[in-house]
Short mmCIF file of C-alpha atoms in Angstrom, two decimals:
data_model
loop_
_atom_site.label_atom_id
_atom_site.label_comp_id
_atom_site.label_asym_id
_atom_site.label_seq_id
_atom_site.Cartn_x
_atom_site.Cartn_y
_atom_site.Cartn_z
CA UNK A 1 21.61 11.22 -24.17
CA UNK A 2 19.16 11.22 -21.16
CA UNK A 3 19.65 8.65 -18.89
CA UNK A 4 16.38 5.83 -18.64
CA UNK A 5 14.04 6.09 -15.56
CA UNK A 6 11.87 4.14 -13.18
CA UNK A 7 10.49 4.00 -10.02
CA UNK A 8 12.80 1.48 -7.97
CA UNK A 9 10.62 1.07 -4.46
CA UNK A 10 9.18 3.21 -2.09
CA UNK A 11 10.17 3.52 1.98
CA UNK A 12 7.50 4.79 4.62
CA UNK A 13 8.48 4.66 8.28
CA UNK A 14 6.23 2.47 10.61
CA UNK A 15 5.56 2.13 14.17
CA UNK A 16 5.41 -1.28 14.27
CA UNK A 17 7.24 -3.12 11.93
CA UNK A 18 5.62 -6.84 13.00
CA UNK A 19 2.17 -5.18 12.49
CA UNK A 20 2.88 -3.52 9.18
CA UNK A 21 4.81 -6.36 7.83
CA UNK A 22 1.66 -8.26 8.90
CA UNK A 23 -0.73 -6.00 6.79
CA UNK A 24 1.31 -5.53 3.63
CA UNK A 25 1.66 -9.77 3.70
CA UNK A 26 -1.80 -10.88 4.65
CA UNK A 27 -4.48 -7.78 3.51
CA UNK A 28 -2.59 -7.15 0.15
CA UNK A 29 -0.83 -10.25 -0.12
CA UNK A 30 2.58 -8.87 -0.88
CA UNK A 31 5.64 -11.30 -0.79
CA UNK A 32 7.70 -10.48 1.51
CA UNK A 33 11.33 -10.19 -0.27
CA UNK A 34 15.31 -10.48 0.50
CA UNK A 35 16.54 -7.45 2.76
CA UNK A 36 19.71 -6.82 1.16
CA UNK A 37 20.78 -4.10 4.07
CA UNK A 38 20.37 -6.72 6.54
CA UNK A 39 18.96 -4.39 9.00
CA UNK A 40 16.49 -6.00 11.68
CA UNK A 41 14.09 -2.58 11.58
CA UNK A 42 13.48 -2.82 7.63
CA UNK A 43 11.44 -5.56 5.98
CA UNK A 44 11.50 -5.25 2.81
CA UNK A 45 7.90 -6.52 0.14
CA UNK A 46 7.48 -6.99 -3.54
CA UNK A 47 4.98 -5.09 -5.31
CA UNK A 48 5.92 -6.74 -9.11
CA UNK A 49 8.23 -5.77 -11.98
CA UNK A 50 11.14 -5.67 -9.43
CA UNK A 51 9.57 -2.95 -7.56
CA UNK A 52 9.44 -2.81 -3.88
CA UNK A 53 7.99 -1.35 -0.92
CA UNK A 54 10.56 -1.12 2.13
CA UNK A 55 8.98 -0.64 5.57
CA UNK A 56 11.61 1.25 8.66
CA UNK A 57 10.82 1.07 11.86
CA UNK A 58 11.51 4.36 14.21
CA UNK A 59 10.87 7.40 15.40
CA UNK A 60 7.36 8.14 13.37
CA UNK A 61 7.48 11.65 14.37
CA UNK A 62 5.08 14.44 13.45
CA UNK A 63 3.65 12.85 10.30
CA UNK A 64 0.88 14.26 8.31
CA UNK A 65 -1.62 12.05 6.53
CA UNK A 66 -4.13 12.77 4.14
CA UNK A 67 -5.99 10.57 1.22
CA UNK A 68 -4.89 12.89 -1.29
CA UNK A 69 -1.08 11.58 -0.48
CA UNK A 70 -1.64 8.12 -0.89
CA UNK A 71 0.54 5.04 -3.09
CA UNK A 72 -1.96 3.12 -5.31
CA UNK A 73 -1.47 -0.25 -6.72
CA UNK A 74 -3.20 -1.76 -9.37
CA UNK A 75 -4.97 -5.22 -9.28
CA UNK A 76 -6.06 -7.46 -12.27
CA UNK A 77 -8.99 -9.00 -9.93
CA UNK A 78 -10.39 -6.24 -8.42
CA UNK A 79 -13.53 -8.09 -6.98
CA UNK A 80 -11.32 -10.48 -5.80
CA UNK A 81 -8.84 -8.36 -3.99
CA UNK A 82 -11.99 -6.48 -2.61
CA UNK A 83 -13.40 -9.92 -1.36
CA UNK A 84 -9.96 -10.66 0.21
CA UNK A 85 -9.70 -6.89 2.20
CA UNK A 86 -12.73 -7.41 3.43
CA UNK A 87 -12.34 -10.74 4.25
CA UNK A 88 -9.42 -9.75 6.64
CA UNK A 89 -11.90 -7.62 8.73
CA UNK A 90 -10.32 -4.76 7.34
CA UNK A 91 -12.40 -1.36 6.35
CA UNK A 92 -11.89 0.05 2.82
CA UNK A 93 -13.99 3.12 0.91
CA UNK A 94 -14.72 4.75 -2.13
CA UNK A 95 -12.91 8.64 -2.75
CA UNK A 96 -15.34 10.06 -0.41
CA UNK A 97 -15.04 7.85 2.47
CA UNK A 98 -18.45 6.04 1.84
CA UNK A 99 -17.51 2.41 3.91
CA UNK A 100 -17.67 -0.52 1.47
CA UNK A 101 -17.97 1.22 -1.27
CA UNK A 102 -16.34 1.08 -4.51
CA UNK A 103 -14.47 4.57 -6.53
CA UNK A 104 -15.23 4.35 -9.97
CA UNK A 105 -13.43 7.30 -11.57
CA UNK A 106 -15.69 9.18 -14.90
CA UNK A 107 -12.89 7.15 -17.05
CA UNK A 108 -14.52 4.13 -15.86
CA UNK A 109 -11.63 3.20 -13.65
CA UNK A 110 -12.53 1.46 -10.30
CA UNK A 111 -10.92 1.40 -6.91
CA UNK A 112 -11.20 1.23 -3.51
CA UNK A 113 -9.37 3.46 -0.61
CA UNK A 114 -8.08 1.70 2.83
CA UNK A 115 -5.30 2.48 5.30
CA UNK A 116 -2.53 0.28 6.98
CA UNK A 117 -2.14 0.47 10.61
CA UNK A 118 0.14 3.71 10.69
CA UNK A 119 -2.94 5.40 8.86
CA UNK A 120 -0.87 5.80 5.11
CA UNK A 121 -3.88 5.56 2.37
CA UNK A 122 -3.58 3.28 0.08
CA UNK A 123 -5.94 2.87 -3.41
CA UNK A 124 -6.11 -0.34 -4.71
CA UNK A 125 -7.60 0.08 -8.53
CA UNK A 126 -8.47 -2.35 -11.93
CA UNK A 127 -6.35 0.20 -13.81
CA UNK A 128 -4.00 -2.49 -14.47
#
């Protein structure tokens, strides 16, 4: 018998932990969760269905970033969320970097590209 899967949470390493922890709370309004290591360089976010997203301060090293790598999470107010973003001063685009504009994918999905301040992409979509 093969054993059951599932994505548990996901840890990226950040420059600035105070200034990520303040973009993952206040641009897209994650809770900000119980860090069971008790570690004061890891803040730890929700991201539903007892998911998580766990954020390490440190050495960032030589990091390479590109859109294609990015995490995606899926809204049920897409509009909303988009009003929100933008509302927080910060820049979003469609898939080909078009500012303010909106992806819509030819299966009709819809979504929108930003990154946080250590320049990880991140799609926010209505594939929900």
């Amino acid at each position: 018998m093969a054993a059951s899967l599932r994505i548990n949470h996901l840890s990226i390493r950040v420059r600035d932990l105070t200034r990520s922890a303040d973009f993952y709370r206040q641009v897209l309004r994650l809770p900000e969760i119980e860090c069971k290591v008790g570690k004061p360089n890891i803040r730890w976010f929700g991201i539903g269905d007892d998911h998580s997203i766990h954020l390490i301060e440190g050495d960032f090293g030589a990091t390479y970033v590109t859109m294609s790598t990015h995490l995606c999470i899926a809204v049920t107010d897409l509009d909303g969320t988009i009003a929100h973003i933008a509302g927080t001063g910060t820049t979003y685009s469609d898939l080909a970097r078009n500012e303010g504009m909106i992806h819509i994918r030819r299966d009709g999905v819809r979504s929108i590209y930003l990154q946080d301040p250590d320049g990880y992409w991140l799609e926010i979509s209505d594939d929900y």
